[in-house]
Coordinates of C-alpha atoms in Angstrom, one line a residue:
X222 CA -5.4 4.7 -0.3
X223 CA -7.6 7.5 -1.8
X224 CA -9.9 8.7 1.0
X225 CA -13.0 8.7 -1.5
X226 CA -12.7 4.9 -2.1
X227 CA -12.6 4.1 1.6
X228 CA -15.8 6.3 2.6
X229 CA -17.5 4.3 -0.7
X230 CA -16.6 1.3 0.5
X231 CA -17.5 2.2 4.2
X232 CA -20.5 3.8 3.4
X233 CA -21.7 1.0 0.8
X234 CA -21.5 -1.1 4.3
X235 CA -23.1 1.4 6.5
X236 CA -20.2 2.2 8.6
X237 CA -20.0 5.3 9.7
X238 CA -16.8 7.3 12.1
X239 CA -17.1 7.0 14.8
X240 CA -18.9 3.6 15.2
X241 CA -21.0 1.5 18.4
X242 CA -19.3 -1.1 19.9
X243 CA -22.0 -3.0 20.8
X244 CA -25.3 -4.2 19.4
X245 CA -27.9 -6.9 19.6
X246 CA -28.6 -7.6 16.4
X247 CA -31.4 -5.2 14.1
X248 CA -31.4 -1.9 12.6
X249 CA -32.0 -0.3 16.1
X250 CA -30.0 -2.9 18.2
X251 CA -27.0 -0.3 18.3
X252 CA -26.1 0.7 22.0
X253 CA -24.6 4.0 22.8
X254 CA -21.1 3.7 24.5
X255 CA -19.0 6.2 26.3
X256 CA -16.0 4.4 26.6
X257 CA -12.5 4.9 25.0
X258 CA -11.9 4.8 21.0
X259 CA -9.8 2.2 19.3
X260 CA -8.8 3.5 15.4
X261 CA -8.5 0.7 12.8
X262 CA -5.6 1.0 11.3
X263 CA -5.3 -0.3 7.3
X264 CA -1.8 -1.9 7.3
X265 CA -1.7 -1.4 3.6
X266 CA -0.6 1.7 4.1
X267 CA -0.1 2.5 8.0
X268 CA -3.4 4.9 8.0
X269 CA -6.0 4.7 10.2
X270 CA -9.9 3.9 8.6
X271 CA -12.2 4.8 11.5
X272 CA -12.9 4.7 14.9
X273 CA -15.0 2.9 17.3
X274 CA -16.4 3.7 20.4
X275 CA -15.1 0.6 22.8
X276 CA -18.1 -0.8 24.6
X277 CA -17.8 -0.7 28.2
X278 CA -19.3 -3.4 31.0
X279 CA -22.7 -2.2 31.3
X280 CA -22.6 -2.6 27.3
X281 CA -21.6 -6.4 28.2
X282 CA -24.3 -6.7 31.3
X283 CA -27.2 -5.2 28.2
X284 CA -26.1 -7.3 26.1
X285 CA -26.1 -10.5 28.1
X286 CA -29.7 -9.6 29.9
X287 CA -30.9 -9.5 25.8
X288 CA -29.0 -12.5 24.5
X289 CA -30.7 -14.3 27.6
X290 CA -34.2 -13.3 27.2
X291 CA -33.9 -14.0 23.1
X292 CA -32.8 -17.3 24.0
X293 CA -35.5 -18.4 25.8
X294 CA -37.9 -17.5 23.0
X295 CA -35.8 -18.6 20.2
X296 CA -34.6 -22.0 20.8
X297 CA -39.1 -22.8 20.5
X298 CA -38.5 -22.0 16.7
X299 CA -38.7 -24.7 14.3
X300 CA -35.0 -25.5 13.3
X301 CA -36.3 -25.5 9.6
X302 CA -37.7 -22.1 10.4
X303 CA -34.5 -20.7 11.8
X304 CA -32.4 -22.6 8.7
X305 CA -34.8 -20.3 6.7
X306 CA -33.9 -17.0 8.2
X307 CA -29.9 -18.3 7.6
X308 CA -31.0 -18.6 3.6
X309 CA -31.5 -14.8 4.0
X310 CA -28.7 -13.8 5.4
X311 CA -26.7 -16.0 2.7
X312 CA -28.7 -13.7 0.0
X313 CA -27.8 -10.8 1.8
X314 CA -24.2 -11.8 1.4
X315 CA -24.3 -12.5 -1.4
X316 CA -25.6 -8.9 -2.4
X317 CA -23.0 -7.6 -0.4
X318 CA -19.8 -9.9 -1.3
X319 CA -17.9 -7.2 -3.4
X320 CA -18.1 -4.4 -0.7
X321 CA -17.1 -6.7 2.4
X322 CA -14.5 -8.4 0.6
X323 CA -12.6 -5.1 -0.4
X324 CA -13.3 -4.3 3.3
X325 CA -11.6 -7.2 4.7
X326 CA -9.0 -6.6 2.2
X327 CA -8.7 -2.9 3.5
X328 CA -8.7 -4.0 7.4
X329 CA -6.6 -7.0 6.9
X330 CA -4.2 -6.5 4.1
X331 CA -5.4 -9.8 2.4
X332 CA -5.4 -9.7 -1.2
X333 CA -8.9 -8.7 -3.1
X334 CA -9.5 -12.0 -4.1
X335 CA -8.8 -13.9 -0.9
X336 CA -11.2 -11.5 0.8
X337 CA -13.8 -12.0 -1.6
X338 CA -13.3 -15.6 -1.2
X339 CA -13.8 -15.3 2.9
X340 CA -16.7 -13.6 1.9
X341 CA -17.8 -16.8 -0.6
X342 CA -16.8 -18.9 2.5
X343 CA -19.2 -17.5 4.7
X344 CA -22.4 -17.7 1.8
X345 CA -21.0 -21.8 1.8
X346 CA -21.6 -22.1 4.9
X347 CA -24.8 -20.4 5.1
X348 CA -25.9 -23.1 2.5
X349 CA -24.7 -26.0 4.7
X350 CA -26.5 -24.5 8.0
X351 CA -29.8 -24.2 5.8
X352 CA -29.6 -27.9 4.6
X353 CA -28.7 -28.8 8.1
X354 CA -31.5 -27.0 9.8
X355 CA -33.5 -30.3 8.5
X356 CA -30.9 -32.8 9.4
X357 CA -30.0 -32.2 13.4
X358 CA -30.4 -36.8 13.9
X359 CA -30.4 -38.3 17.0
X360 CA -30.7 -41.9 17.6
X361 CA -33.2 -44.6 18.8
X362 CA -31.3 -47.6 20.6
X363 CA -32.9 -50.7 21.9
X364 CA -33.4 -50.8 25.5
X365 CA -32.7 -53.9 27.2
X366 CA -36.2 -53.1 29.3
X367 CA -39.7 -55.0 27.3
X368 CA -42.0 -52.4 26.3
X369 CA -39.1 -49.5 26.6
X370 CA -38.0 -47.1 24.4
X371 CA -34.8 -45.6 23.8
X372 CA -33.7 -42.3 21.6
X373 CA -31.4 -39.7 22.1
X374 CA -32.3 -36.3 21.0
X375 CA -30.3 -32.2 20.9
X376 CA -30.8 -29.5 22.6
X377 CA -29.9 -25.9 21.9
X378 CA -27.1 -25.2 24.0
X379 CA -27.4 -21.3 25.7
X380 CA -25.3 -18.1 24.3
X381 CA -22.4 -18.8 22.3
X382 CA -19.1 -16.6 22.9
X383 CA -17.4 -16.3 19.4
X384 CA -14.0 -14.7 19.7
X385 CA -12.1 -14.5 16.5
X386 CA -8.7 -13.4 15.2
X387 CA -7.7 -11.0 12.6
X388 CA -7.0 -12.8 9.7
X389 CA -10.3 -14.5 9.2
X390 CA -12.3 -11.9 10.8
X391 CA -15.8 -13.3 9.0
X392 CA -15.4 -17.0 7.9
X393 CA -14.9 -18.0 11.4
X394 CA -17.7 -15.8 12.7
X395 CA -20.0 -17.6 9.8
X396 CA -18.7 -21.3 10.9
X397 CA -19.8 -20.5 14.5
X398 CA -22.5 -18.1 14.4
X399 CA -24.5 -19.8 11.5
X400 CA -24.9 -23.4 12.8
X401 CA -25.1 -22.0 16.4
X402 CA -28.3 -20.0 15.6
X403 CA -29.7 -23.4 13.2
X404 CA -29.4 -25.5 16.3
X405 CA -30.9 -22.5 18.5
X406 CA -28.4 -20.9 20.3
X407 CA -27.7 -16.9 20.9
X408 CA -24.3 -15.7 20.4
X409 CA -21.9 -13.2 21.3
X410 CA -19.4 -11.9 19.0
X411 CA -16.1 -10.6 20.4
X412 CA -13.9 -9.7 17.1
X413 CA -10.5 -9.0 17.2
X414 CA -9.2 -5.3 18.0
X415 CA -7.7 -5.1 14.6
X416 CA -10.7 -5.5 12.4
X417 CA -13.3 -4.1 14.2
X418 CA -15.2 -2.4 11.1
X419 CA -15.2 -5.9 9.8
X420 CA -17.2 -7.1 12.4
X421 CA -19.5 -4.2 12.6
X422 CA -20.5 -4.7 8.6
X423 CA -21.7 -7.9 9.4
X424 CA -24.1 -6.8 12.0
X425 CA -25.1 -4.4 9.5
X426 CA -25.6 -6.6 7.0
X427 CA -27.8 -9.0 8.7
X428 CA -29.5 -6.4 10.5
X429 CA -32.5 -6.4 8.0
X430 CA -33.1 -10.0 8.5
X431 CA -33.0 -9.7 12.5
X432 CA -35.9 -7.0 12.0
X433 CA -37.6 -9.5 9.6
X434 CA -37.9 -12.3 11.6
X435 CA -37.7 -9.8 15.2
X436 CA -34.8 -12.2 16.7
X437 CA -33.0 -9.2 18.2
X438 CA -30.5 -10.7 20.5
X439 CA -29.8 -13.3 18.8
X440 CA -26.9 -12.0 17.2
X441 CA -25.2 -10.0 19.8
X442 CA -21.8 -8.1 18.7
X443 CA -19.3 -6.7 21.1
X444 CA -15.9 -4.7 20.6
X445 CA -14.1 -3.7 23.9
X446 CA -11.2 -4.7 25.8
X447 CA -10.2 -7.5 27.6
X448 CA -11.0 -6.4 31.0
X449 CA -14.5 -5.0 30.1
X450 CA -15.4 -7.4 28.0
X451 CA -13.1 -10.6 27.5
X452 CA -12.5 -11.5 30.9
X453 CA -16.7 -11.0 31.8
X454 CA -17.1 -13.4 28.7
X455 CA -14.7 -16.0 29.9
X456 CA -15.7 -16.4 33.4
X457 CA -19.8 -16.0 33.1
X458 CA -21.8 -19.2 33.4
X459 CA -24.2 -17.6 31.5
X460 CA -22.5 -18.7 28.2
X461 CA -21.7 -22.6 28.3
X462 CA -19.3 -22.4 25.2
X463 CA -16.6 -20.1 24.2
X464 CA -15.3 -20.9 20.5
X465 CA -11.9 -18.7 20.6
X466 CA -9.4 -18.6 17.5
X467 CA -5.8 -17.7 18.4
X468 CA -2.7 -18.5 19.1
X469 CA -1.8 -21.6 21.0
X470 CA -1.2 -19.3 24.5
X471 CA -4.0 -17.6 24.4
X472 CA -5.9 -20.8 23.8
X473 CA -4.7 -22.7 27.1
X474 CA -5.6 -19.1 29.1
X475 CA -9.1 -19.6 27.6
X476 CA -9.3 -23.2 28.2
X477 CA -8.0 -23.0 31.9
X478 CA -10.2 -19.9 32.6
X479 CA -13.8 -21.5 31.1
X480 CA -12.3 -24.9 32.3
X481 CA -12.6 -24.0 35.9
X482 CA -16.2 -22.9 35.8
X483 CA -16.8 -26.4 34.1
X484 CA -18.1 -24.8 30.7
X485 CA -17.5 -26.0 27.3
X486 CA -14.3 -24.3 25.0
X487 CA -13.8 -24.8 21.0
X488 CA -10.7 -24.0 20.3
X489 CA -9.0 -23.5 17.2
X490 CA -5.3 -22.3 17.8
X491 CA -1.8 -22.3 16.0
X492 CA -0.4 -24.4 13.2
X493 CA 3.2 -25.6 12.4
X494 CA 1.8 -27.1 8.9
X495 CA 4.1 -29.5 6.5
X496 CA 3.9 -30.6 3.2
X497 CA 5.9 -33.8 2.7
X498 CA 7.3 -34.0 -1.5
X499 CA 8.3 -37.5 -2.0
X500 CA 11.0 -38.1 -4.9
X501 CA 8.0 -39.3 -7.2
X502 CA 5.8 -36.3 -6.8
X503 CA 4.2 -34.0 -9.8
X504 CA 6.3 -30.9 -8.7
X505 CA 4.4 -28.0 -10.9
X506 CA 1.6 -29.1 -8.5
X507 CA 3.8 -29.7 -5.4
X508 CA 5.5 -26.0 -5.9
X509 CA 2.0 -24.2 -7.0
X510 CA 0.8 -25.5 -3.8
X511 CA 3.7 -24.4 -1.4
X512 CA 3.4 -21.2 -2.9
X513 CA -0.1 -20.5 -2.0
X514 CA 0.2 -22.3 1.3
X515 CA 3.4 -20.2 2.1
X516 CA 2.8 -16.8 0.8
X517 CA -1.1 -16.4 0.7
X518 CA -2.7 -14.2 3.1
X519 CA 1.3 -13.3 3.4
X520 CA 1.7 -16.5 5.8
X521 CA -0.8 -15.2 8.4
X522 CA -3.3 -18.5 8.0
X523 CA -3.3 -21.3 10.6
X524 CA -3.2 -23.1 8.0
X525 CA -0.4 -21.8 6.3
X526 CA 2.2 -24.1 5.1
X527 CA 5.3 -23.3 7.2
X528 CA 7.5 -26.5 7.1
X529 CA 8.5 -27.8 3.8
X530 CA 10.1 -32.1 4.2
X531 CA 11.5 -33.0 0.8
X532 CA 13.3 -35.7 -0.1
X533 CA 16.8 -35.4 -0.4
X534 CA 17.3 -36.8 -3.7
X535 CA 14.4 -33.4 -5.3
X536 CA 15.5 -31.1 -2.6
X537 CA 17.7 -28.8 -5.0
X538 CA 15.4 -29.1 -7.8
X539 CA 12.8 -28.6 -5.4
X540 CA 14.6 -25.3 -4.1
X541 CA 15.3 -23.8 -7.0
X542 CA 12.5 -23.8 -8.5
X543 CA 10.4 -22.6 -5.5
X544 CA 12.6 -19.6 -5.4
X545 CA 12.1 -19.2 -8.6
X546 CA 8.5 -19.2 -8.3
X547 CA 8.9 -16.6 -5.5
X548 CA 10.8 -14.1 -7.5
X549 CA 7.5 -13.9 -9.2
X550 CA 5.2 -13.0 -6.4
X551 CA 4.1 -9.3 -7.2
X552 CA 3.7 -7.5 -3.4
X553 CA 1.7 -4.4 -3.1
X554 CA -1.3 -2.9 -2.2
X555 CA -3.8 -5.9 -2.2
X556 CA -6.7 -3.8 -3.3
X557 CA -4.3 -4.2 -7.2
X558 CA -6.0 -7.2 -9.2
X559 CA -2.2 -7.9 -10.0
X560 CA -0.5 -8.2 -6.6
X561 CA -0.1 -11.5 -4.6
X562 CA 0.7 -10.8 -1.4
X563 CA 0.1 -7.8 0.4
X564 CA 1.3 -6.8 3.7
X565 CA 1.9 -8.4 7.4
X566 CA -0.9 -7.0 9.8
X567 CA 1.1 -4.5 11.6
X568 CA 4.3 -3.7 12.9
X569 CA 4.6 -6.6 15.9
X570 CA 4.3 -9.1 13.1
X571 CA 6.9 -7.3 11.1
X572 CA 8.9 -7.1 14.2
X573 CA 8.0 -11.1 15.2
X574 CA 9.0 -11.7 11.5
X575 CA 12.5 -10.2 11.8
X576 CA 12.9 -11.9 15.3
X577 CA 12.3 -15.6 14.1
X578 CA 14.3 -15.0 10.9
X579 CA 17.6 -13.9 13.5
X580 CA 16.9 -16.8 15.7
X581 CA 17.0 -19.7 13.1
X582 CA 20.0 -18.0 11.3
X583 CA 21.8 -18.4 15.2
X584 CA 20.3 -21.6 15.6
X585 CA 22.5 -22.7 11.9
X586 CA 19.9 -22.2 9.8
X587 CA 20.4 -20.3 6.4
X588 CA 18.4 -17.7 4.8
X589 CA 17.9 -19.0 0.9
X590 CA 15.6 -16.2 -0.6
X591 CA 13.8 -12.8 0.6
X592 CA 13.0 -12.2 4.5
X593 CA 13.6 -8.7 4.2
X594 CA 10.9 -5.2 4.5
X595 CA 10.3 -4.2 1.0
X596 CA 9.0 -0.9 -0.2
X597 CA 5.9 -0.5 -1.9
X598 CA 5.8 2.7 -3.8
X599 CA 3.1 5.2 -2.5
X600 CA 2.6 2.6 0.7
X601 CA 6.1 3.4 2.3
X602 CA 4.4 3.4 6.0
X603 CA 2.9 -0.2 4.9
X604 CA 4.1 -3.6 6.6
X605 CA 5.3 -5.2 3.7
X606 CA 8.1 -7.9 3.4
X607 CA 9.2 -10.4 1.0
X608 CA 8.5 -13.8 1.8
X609 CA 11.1 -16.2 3.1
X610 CA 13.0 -19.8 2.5
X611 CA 15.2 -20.9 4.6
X612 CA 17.1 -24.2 5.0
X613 CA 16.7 -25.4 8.6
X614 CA 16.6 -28.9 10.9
X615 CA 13.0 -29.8 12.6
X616 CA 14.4 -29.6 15.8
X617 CA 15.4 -25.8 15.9
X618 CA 13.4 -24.3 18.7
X619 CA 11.8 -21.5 16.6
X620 CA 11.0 -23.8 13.4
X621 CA 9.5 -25.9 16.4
X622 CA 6.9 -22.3 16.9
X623 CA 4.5 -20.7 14.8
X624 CA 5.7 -17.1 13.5
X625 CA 2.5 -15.9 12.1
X626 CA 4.5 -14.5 8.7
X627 CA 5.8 -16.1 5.2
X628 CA 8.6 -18.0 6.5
X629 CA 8.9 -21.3 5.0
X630 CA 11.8 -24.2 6.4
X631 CA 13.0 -26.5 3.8
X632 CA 13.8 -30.0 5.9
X633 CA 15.0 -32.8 4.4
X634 CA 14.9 -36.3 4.8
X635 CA 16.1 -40.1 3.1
X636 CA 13.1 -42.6 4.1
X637 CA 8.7 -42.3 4.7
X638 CA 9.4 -43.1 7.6
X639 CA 11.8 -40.5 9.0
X640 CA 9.7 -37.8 7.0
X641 CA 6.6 -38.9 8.8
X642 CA 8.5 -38.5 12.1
X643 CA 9.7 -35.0 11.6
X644 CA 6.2 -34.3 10.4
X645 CA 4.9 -34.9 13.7
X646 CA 7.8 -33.9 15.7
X647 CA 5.8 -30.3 16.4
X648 CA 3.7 -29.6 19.5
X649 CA 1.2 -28.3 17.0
X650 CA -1.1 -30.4 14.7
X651 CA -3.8 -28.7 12.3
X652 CA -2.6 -28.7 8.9
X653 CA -0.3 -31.4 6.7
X654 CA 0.5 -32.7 3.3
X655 CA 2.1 -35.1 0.9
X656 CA 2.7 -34.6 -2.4
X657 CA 3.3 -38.3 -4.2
X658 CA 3.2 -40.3 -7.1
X659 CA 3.0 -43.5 -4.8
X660 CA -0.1 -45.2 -3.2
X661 CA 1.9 -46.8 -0.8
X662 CA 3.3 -43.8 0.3
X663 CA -0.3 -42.0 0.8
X664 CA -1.5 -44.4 2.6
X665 CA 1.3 -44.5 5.2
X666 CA 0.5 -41.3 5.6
X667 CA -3.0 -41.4 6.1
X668 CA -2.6 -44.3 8.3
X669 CA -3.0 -44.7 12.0
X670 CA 0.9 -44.1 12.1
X671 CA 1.2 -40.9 9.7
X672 CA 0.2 -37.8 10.3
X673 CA -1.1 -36.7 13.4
X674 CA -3.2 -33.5 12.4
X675 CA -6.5 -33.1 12.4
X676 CA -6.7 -32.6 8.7
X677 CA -4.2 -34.4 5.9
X678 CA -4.0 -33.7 2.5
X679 CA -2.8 -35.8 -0.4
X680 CA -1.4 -33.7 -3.3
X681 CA -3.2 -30.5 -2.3
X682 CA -1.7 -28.3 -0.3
X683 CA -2.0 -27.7 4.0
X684 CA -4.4 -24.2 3.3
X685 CA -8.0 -24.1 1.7
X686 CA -10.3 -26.8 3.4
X687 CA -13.8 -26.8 2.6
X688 CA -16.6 -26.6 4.5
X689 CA -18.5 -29.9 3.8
X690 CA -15.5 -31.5 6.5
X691 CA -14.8 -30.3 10.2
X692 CA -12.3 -28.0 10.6
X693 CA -9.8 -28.4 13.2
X694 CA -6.4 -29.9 14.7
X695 CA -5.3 -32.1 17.5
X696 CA -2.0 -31.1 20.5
X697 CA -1.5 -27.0 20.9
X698 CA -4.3 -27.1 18.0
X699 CA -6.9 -27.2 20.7
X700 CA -9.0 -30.3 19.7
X701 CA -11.9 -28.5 18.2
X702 CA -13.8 -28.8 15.2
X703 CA -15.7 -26.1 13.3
X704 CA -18.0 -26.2 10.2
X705 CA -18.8 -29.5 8.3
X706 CA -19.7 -32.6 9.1
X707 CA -21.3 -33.4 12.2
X708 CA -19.6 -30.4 14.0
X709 CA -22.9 -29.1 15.3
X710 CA -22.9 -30.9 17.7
X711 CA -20.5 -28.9 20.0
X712 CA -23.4 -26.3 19.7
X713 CA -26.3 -28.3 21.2
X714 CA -26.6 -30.7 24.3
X715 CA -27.0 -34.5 24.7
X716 CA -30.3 -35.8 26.1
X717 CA -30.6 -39.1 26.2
X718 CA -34.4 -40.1 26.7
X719 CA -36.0 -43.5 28.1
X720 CA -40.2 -43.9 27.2
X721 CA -42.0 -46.6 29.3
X722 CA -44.9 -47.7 27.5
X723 CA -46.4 -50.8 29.3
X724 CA -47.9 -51.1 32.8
X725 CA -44.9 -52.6 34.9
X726 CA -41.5 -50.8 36.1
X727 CA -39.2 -53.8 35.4
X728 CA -35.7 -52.1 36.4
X729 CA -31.9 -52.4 34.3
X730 CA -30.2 -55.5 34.8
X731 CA -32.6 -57.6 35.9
X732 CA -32.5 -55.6 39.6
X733 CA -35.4 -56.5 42.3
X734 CA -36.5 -53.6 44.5
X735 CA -40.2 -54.4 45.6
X736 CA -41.9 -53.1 48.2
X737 CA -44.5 -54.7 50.7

């Protein structure tokens, strides 16, 4: 890319080279490090973008002492109040949409309009934390006590640790970080080492509003490596609840580390998503959404559909008109209005890509379309590669994995029944599907014995869930649950509170303990 348009678009963003690896939150919150550099690379075209100055331990320790002593001070503000100073930083976003989602597309490779759309996803968001800054319920129970009362009310929680992965690097920092801070919390923001400048924008961005309302470590933001900075993070007591995003191993590393300290995890790990297309489905709407599900964000979503279960009877019309469709995917340089997939994050995926693609061809699969590196004029040292289909049987062991690339298995199947099995024949279980004509069929798959993901579709496809529901899967998933509905809770604590108004101490069931 021209070297003018990435200072514009760093400078419109306030990032300068080399940047801070740490900060607390305002427009003086940066702290100096001394540590080693890490370059962001851009894999649209192999170059790096800038460097940043890798935070070191005593960063971490500065950090922590400020996060702490914010706390304290913050969780006493009105929860309206704090949904207030969220409204702001969903205007500042909003002034700043264009700028960080041609960032995001220049850090992660994502096409212009998918990272102006993370960008729209973290403004929704921002609206749902407002409105829910006034709608944090408890309950009131009857207590089995005369002249008790019973309620149960929520607690901020502590410091949040948010650790995110690439390919979302700010809707998942927006999901945590937004309702954490409505329900009172401090957080501490570990991005992922390949989108650092990402991360650093956003501190920049809501720097003005930390000055405003003089919350300085509140939102705390830290880039350094995993023995400075990710292992401190895992094992300190200090922070009650690590949210990680990542793969499935990294996940059960997190969970058995925080586990054994007893603290809190929220994690949101791999996918193995399937769309099932029953013989009576509309297929212009079954194949527009495989397409996106498959080759958006070139197959490096959780959510991306990876498993397509068609019906044997539509599997050739199916086929061939899904390649079709894929002959027409334009691959370049995301930051072109006209391209539709841009390229993998780097060269391991590339390298993961080519891997998975031999080991299902050895395992008898067959290659149907694309799978190879393709060559984007101008962007030779890019990571570009044509998404692939390829015929394949649920129980090969790499279509049982998750390669983070657009490889899509066609799978067929003769009855509901088997398709539902196959479905859920994965150790993973975020994401799923069914496209159908047939209400019997939709509700067999939304029924206690159909899919068993945390979120299923019916004829929309496995990628694009809104906010207003929780996000989140069950099995090598992790279990958690971010964003909508009444996910807030994992941010706050459960006090359950018993009011004795009259004049005796009667005591639960009916017990006698006097005292002469």
């Amino acid at each position: 890319m021209e070297k003018a348009k990435i200072a514009e678009i760093l400078q419109s963003l306030g990032i300068k080279d080399v940047n801070n690896g740490a900060t607390f939150g305002g427009t003086k919150g940066w702290i100096g490090t001394h540590g080693k550099e890490l370059i962001s690379y851009s894999p649209i075209d192999g170059k790096p973008i800038a460097r940043v100055a890798l935070a070191d331990r005593q960063a971490y320790d500065i950090l922590m002492e400020k996060a702490g002593t914010a706390f304290a001070s913050f969780r006493m503000m009105p929860a309206p109040a704090r949904g207030e100073m969220v409204r702001d930083i969903s205007n500042r976003l909003r002034e700043k949409k264009e700028a960080l989602g041609a960032l995001i597309a220049l850090e992660t490779g994502k096409i212009r309009a998918e990272g102006e759309g993370e960008v729209q996803e973290m403004i929704d968001i921002a609206d749902f934390a407002v409105g829910l800054s006034r709608q944090l319920y408890g309950l009131t129970m009857h207590s089995e006590r005369p002249l008790h009362r019973m309620y149960e009310q929520w607690h901020p929680l502590g410091i949040v640790g948010i650790i995110t992965a690439f390919n979302f690097p700010c809707a998942v920092w927006a999901w945590n970080a937004l309702l954490a801070v409505v329900c009172g919390d401090a957080c501490l923001f570990k991005p992922s080492s390949k989108t650092p400048l990402t991360a650093i924008a956003i501190q920049n961005i809501i720097a003005p509003v930390v000055d405003k309302y003089g919350v300085d470590g509140i939102f705390n933001m830290i880039i350094g490596s995993r023995q400075d900075v990710g292992e401190p993070m895992l094992n300190d007591p200090r922070i009650p609840l690590i949210s990680a995003t990542g793969s499935t191993a990294m996940g059960k590393r997190v969970g058995a580390i925080v586990g054994e300290r007893l603290g809190r995890t929220l994690l949101e790990l791999g996918g193995n998503n399937a769309i099932i297309v029953t013989e009576d489905a509309d297929m212009d709407m079954a194949i527009r959404a495989t397409l996106f599900g498959a080759v958006g964000t070139a197959g490096q979503r959780c959510t991306s559909t990876r498993r397509i279960i068609v019906q044997s009877s539509v599997r050739e019309l199916f086929v061939s008109r899904l390649i079709n469709a894929y002959k027409q995917v334009q691959i370049g340089n995301p930051m072109d209005e006209k391209t539709l997939m841009g390229p993998l994050i780097d060269a391991g995926a590339m390298a993961d890509m080519d891997q998975a693609l031999r080991s299902v061809q050895e395992q008898g699969g067959q290659i149907l379309y694309g799978g190879e590196h393709a060559s984007v004029k101008g962007f030779e040292d890019g990571f570009y590669v044509t998404p692939a289909i390829v015929a394949a049987e649920n129980h090969y062991p790499i279509v049982q994995q998750e390669t983070f690339a657009p490889i899509l298995y066609i799978i067929e199947y003769d009855s509901l029944d088997q398709a539902i099995e196959l479905h859920n024949q994965v150790p993973q279980g975020l994401s799923s599907a069914i496209f159908t004509g047939s209400m019997y069929s939709q509700e067999q798959f939304l029924s206690h014995r159909g899919s068993d993901c945390g979120i299923a579709n019916v004829n929309i496809g496995t990628s694009g869930a809104e906010i207003g529901g929780a996000f989140g899967g069950e099995k090598e998933t992790g279990g958690g649950r971010e964003s909508g509905s009444d996910a807030w809770r994992v941010y706050m604590r459960r006090q359950t509170n018993t009011i004795n108004w009259g004049r005796d101490l009667p005591l639960a069931q009916g017990i006698e303990f006097n005292i002469s």
